[in-house]
PDB file of C-alpha atoms in Angstrom:
ATOM      1  CA  MET J 490      93.340  26.973  81.331  1.00 79.00           C
ATOM      2  CA  ASN J 491      95.023  27.566  84.598  1.00 86.00           C
ATOM      3  CA  CYS J 492      97.389  25.516  86.308  1.00 88.00           C
ATOM      4  CA  ASN J 493      95.071  23.637  88.332  1.00 90.00           C
ATOM      5  CA  GLU J 494      93.050  22.586  85.369  1.00 89.00           C
ATOM      6  CA  ILE J 495      95.920  21.460  83.723  1.00 90.00           C
ATOM      7  CA  GLU J 496      97.184  19.188  86.283  1.00 91.00           C
ATOM      8  CA  LYS J 497      93.564  17.842  86.520  1.00 92.00           C
ATOM      9  CA  LEU J 498      93.739  17.116  82.850  1.00 91.00           C
ATOM     10  CA  ILE J 499      97.009  15.286  83.130  1.00 92.00           C
ATOM     11  CA  TYR J 500      95.596  13.285  86.099  1.00 93.00           C
ATOM     12  CA  ASP J 501      92.574  12.312  83.919  1.00 93.00           C
ATOM     13  CA  TYR J 502      94.590  11.004  81.151  1.00 94.00           C
ATOM     14  CA  HIS J 503      94.510   7.250  82.494  1.00 92.00           C
ATOM     15  CA  TRP J 504      90.589   7.023  82.643  1.00 93.00           C
ATOM     16  CA  LEU J 505      90.211   9.249  79.555  1.00 94.00           C
ATOM     17  CA  ARG J 506      92.145   6.656  77.387  1.00 93.00           C
ATOM     18  CA  LYS J 507      89.953   4.045  78.882  1.00 93.00           C
ATOM     19  CA  GLU J 508      86.814   6.031  78.091  1.00 93.00           C
ATOM     20  CA  VAL J 509      87.749   6.707  74.376  1.00 92.00           C
ATOM     21  CA  SER J 510      88.211   2.955  74.026  1.00 90.00           C
ATOM     22  CA  ARG J 511      84.822   2.211  75.629  1.00 90.00           C
ATOM     23  CA  LEU J 512      83.167   4.831  73.557  1.00 89.00           C
ATOM     24  CA  GLU J 513      84.662   3.867  70.384  1.00 87.00           C
ATOM     25  CA  LYS J 514      83.309   0.258  70.812  1.00 87.00           C
ATOM     26  CA  ILE J 515      79.792   1.550  71.579  1.00 83.00           C
ATOM     27  CA  VAL J 516      79.692   4.095  68.619  1.00 81.00           C
ATOM     28  CA  PHE J 517      81.850   2.173  65.901  1.00 77.00           C
ATOM     29  CA  GLY J 518      81.722  -1.216  66.993  1.00 76.00           C
ATOM     30  CA  PHE J 519      85.507  -1.559  67.460  1.00 68.00           C
ATOM     31  CA  SER J 520      88.310   0.243  69.231  1.00 65.00           C
ATOM     32  CA  VAL J 521      91.249   1.448  67.424  1.00 60.00           C
ATOM     33  CA  PRO J 522      94.443   1.011  69.264  1.00 55.00           C
ATOM     34  CA  ILE J 523      96.709   4.273  68.738  1.00 52.00           C
ATOM     35  CA  LYS J 524      99.698   2.324  68.103  1.00 47.00           C
ATOM     36  CA  SER J 525      98.092   0.263  65.338  1.00 45.00           C
ATOM     37  CA  ILE J 526      97.343   3.678  63.219  1.00 45.00           C
ATOM     38  CA  GLY J 527      99.711   3.579  60.389  1.00 45.00           C
ATOM     39  CA  VAL J 528     101.049   0.202  60.721  1.00 48.00           C
ATOM     40  CA  THR J 529     100.987  -1.710  57.247  1.00 52.00           C
ATOM     41  CA  GLN J 530      99.352  -4.885  57.282  1.00 55.00           C
ATOM     42  CA  TYR J 531      99.705  -7.885  54.891  1.00 55.00           C
ATOM     43  CA  GLY J 532      97.689 -10.846  53.636  1.00 58.00           C
ATOM     44  CA  VAL J 533      93.887 -11.215  54.209  1.00 61.00           C
ATOM     45  CA  GLU J 534      94.080  -8.262  56.828  1.00 58.00           C
ATOM     46  CA  ALA J 535      95.042  -5.787  54.222  1.00 58.00           C
ATOM     47  CA  SER J 536      92.213  -6.421  51.850  1.00 61.00           C
ATOM     48  CA  LEU J 537      89.509  -6.252  54.604  1.00 59.00           C
ATOM     49  CA  PRO J 538      87.573  -3.181  54.750  1.00 59.00           C
ATOM     50  CA  LYS J 539      88.424  -0.581  57.604  1.00 58.00           C
ATOM     51  CA  GLY J 540      86.152   1.258  59.638  1.00 55.00           C
ATOM     52  CA  SER J 541      86.296   5.017  59.602  1.00 56.00           C
ATOM     53  CA  LEU J 542      86.884   6.963  62.803  1.00 54.00           C
ATOM     54  CA  LEU J 543      84.750   9.929  61.402  1.00 57.00           C
ATOM     55  CA  LYS J 544      81.025   9.478  60.749  1.00 60.00           C
ATOM     56  CA  SER J 545      79.531  10.793  57.509  1.00 64.00           C
ATOM     57  CA  GLU J 546      76.364  13.171  57.564  1.00 63.00           C
ATOM     58  CA  ALA J 547      73.941  10.597  56.671  1.00 65.00           C
ATOM     59  CA  GLU J 548      75.407   8.241  59.714  1.00 66.00           C
ATOM     60  CA  LEU J 549      75.435  11.027  62.210  1.00 63.00           C
ATOM     61  CA  ALA J 550      71.793  12.053  61.188  1.00 66.00           C
ATOM     62  CA  ALA J 551      70.595   8.385  61.634  1.00 64.00           C
ATOM     63  CA  LEU J 552      72.093   8.401  65.381  1.00 67.00           C
ATOM     64  CA  ASP J 553      69.592   8.347  67.991  1.00 71.00           C
ATOM     65  CA  VAL J 554      69.975  10.903  70.974  1.00 78.00           C
ATOM     66  CA  ARG J 555      72.205   8.831  72.983  1.00 77.00           C
ATOM     67  CA  GLU J 556      74.575   7.819  70.226  1.00 80.00           C
ATOM     68  CA  LYS J 557      74.903  11.629  69.359  1.00 81.00           C
ATOM     69  CA  ARG J 558      75.740  12.363  72.807  1.00 86.00           C
ATOM     70  CA  LEU J 559      78.277   9.773  72.939  1.00 86.00           C
ATOM     71  CA  TYR J 560      79.678  10.693  69.745  1.00 85.00           C
ATOM     72  CA  LYS J 561      80.145  14.251  70.738  1.00 89.00           C
ATOM     73  CA  ARG J 562      81.741  13.214  74.126  1.00 91.00           C
ATOM     74  CA  LEU J 563      84.038  10.819  72.218  1.00 90.00           C
ATOM     75  CA  ASN J 564      85.334  13.716  70.144  1.00 89.00           C
ATOM     76  CA  MET J 565      85.749  16.035  73.032  1.00 92.00           C
ATOM     77  CA  TYR J 566      87.850  13.199  74.935  1.00 93.00           C
ATOM     78  CA  ARG J 567      89.904  12.466  71.999  1.00 92.00           C
ATOM     79  CA  LYS J 568      90.941  15.979  71.956  1.00 90.00           C
ATOM     80  CA  LYS J 569      92.064  15.906  75.488  1.00 91.00           C
ATOM     81  CA  VAL J 570      93.840  12.652  75.096  1.00 92.00           C
ATOM     82  CA  PHE J 571      95.664  14.096  72.164  1.00 90.00           C
ATOM     83  CA  ALA J 572      96.761  17.169  73.855  1.00 89.00           C
ATOM     84  CA  ILE J 573      97.982  15.363  76.898  1.00 90.00           C
ATOM     85  CA  GLU J 574     100.186  13.034  74.516  1.00 89.00           C
ATOM     86  CA  LYS J 575     101.543  16.145  72.679  1.00 88.00           C
ATOM     87  CA  ILE J 576     102.413  17.904  75.767  1.00 87.00           C
ATOM     88  CA  ALA J 577     104.418  14.950  76.672  1.00 83.00           C
ATOM     89  CA  GLU J 578     105.890  14.493  73.253  1.00 83.00           C
ATOM     90  CA  LEU J 579     106.960  18.109  72.331  1.00 81.00           C
ATOM     91  CA  HIS J 580     107.061  20.247  75.426  1.00 80.00           C
ATOM     92  CA  LEU J 581     108.990  18.263  77.922  1.00 81.00           C
ATOM     93  CA  VAL J 582     112.695  17.611  77.458  1.00 80.00           C
ATOM     94  CA  ASP J 583     114.102  16.960  80.946  1.00 85.00           C
ATOM     95  CA  ASP J 584     114.050  13.168  81.705  1.00 89.00           C
ATOM     96  CA  GLN J 585     112.748  13.883  85.271  1.00 89.00           C
ATOM     97  CA  GLU J 586     109.859  15.855  84.022  1.00 89.00           C
ATOM     98  CA  LEU J 587     109.084  13.275  81.452  1.00 90.00           C
ATOM     99  CA  THR J 588     108.975  10.452  84.323  1.00 93.00           C
ATOM    100  CA  LEU J 589     106.943  12.727  86.322  1.00 93.00           C
ATOM    101  CA  MET J 590     104.303  13.270  83.474  1.00 92.00           C
ATOM    102  CA  ASP J 591     104.164   9.605  82.861  1.00 93.00           C
ATOM    103  CA  CYS J 592     103.606   8.877  86.270  1.00 94.00           C
ATOM    104  CA  MET J 593     100.818  11.452  86.601  1.00 93.00           C
ATOM    105  CA  MET J 594      99.230  10.236  83.388  1.00 93.00           C
ATOM    106  CA  GLU J 595      99.034   6.864  85.062  1.00 92.00           C
ATOM    107  CA  GLY J 596      97.344   8.476  88.275  1.00 91.00           C
ATOM    108  CA  MET J 597     100.184   8.050  90.746  1.00 92.00           C
ATOM    109  CA  SER J 598     100.178   9.733  94.193  1.00 91.00           C
ATOM    110  CA  TYR J 599     102.907  11.880  95.090  1.00 87.00           C
ATOM    111  CA  ARG J 600     104.082   9.186  97.698  1.00 92.00           C
ATOM    112  CA  ALA J 601     104.253   6.707  94.888  1.00 94.00           C
ATOM    113  CA  ILE J 602     105.838   9.106  92.569  1.00 94.00           C
ATOM    114  CA  ALA J 603     108.235  10.170  95.221  1.00 94.00           C
ATOM    115  CA  ALA J 604     109.231   6.393  96.239  1.00 94.00           C
ATOM    116  CA  HIS J 605     109.558   5.548  92.313  1.00 93.00           C
ATOM    117  CA  LEU J 606     112.007   8.587  91.699  1.00 92.00           C
ATOM    118  CA  GLY J 607     113.975   8.292  95.179  1.00 93.00           C
ATOM    119  CA  LEU J 608     112.838  11.923  96.008  1.00 93.00           C
ATOM    120  CA  SER J 609     111.014  13.646  98.797  1.00 93.00           C
ATOM    121  CA  ARG J 610     107.409  14.448  98.244  1.00 92.00           C
ATOM    122  CA  GLU J 611     107.860  18.169  98.651  1.00 94.00           C
ATOM    123  CA  LYS J 612     110.637  17.745  95.705  1.00 94.00           C
ATOM    124  CA  ILE J 613     108.139  15.917  93.598  1.00 94.00           C
ATOM    125  CA  ARG J 614     105.181  19.002  94.123  1.00 94.00           C
ATOM    126  CA  THR J 615     108.200  21.499  93.501  1.00 94.00           C
ATOM    127  CA  LEU J 616     108.970  19.913  90.103  1.00 93.00           C
ATOM    128  CA  LYS J 617     105.312  19.265  89.532  1.00 93.00           C
ATOM    129  CA  ASN J 618     104.496  22.939  89.825  1.00 94.00           C
ATOM    130  CA  GLU J 619     107.541  24.134  87.619  1.00 92.00           C
ATOM    131  CA  MET J 620     106.448  21.706  85.010  1.00 92.00           C
ATOM    132  CA  ILE J 621     102.740  22.705  85.113  1.00 92.00           C
ATOM    133  CA  GLY J 622     103.828  26.353  84.749  1.00 90.00           C
ATOM    134  CA  HIS J 623     105.996  25.456  81.937  1.00 88.00           C
ATOM    135  CA  ILE J 624     103.293  23.949  80.210  1.00 88.00           C
ATOM    136  CA  HIS J 625     100.841  26.606  80.993  1.00 87.00           C
ATOM    137  CA  GLN J 626     103.136  29.288  79.699  1.00 87.00           C
ATOM    138  CA  ASN J 627     104.340  27.282  76.415  1.00 83.00           C
ATOM    139  CA  CYS J 628     101.075  25.270  75.486  1.00 78.00           C
ATOM    140  CA  HIS J 629      98.703  27.581  74.120  1.00 74.00           C
ATOM    141  CA  PHE J 630      96.656  24.948  72.299  1.00 72.00           C
ATOM    142  CA  LEU J 631      95.247  23.722  75.733  1.00 73.00           C
ATOM    143  CA  HIS J 632      93.072  26.846  75.939  1.00 69.00           C
ATOM    144  CA  GLU J 633      91.127  25.674  73.196  1.00 70.00           C
ATOM    145  CA  LEU J 634      89.944  22.607  75.321  1.00 70.00           C
ATOM    146  CA  LYS J 635      88.285  24.742  77.757  1.00 67.00           C
ATOM    147  CA  ASP J 636      84.695  24.441  77.692  1.00 55.00           C
ATOM    148  CA  ASP J 637      83.142  27.954  77.122  1.00 49.00           C
ATOM    149  CA  LYS J 638      79.777  27.208  78.412  1.00 48.00           C
ATOM    150  CA  CYS J 639      77.478  30.078  79.201  1.00 42.00           C
ATOM    151  CA  THR J 640      73.993  30.330  80.686  1.00 43.00           C
ATOM    152  CA  VAL J 641      71.216  31.667  79.153  1.00 39.00           C
TER     153      VAL J 641
END
């Protein structure tokens, strides 16, 4: 992925999360909030069956064309959301870069980010370009997200 594609991926995060939740509700019938994964439950909730985030081969075969398309898109969007969260968690150490990344993930404009951080738009643009360049050089797992589509 080049720097422009990485920037677009970061800016797309806010709607990707919403779309993942929507697709989970359609495909699975429920949405799993990220923060509830791995949380211990007690009482009646602990004894209730949990839905699986993966479909078995029989369930995949039983899906109609639309559901298969949605399931495929859901898995692709999950990978993108996970990759963006992994970048923010593992590869950024500077507080200003983390704040900039969070603001970009929320879809904020340069002007809004500049007002939030108390910096000029040009300084925000410079910080963003440095951060994206750092991500481009160090995050090799992003190259797997790029769709390798070819025409026949």
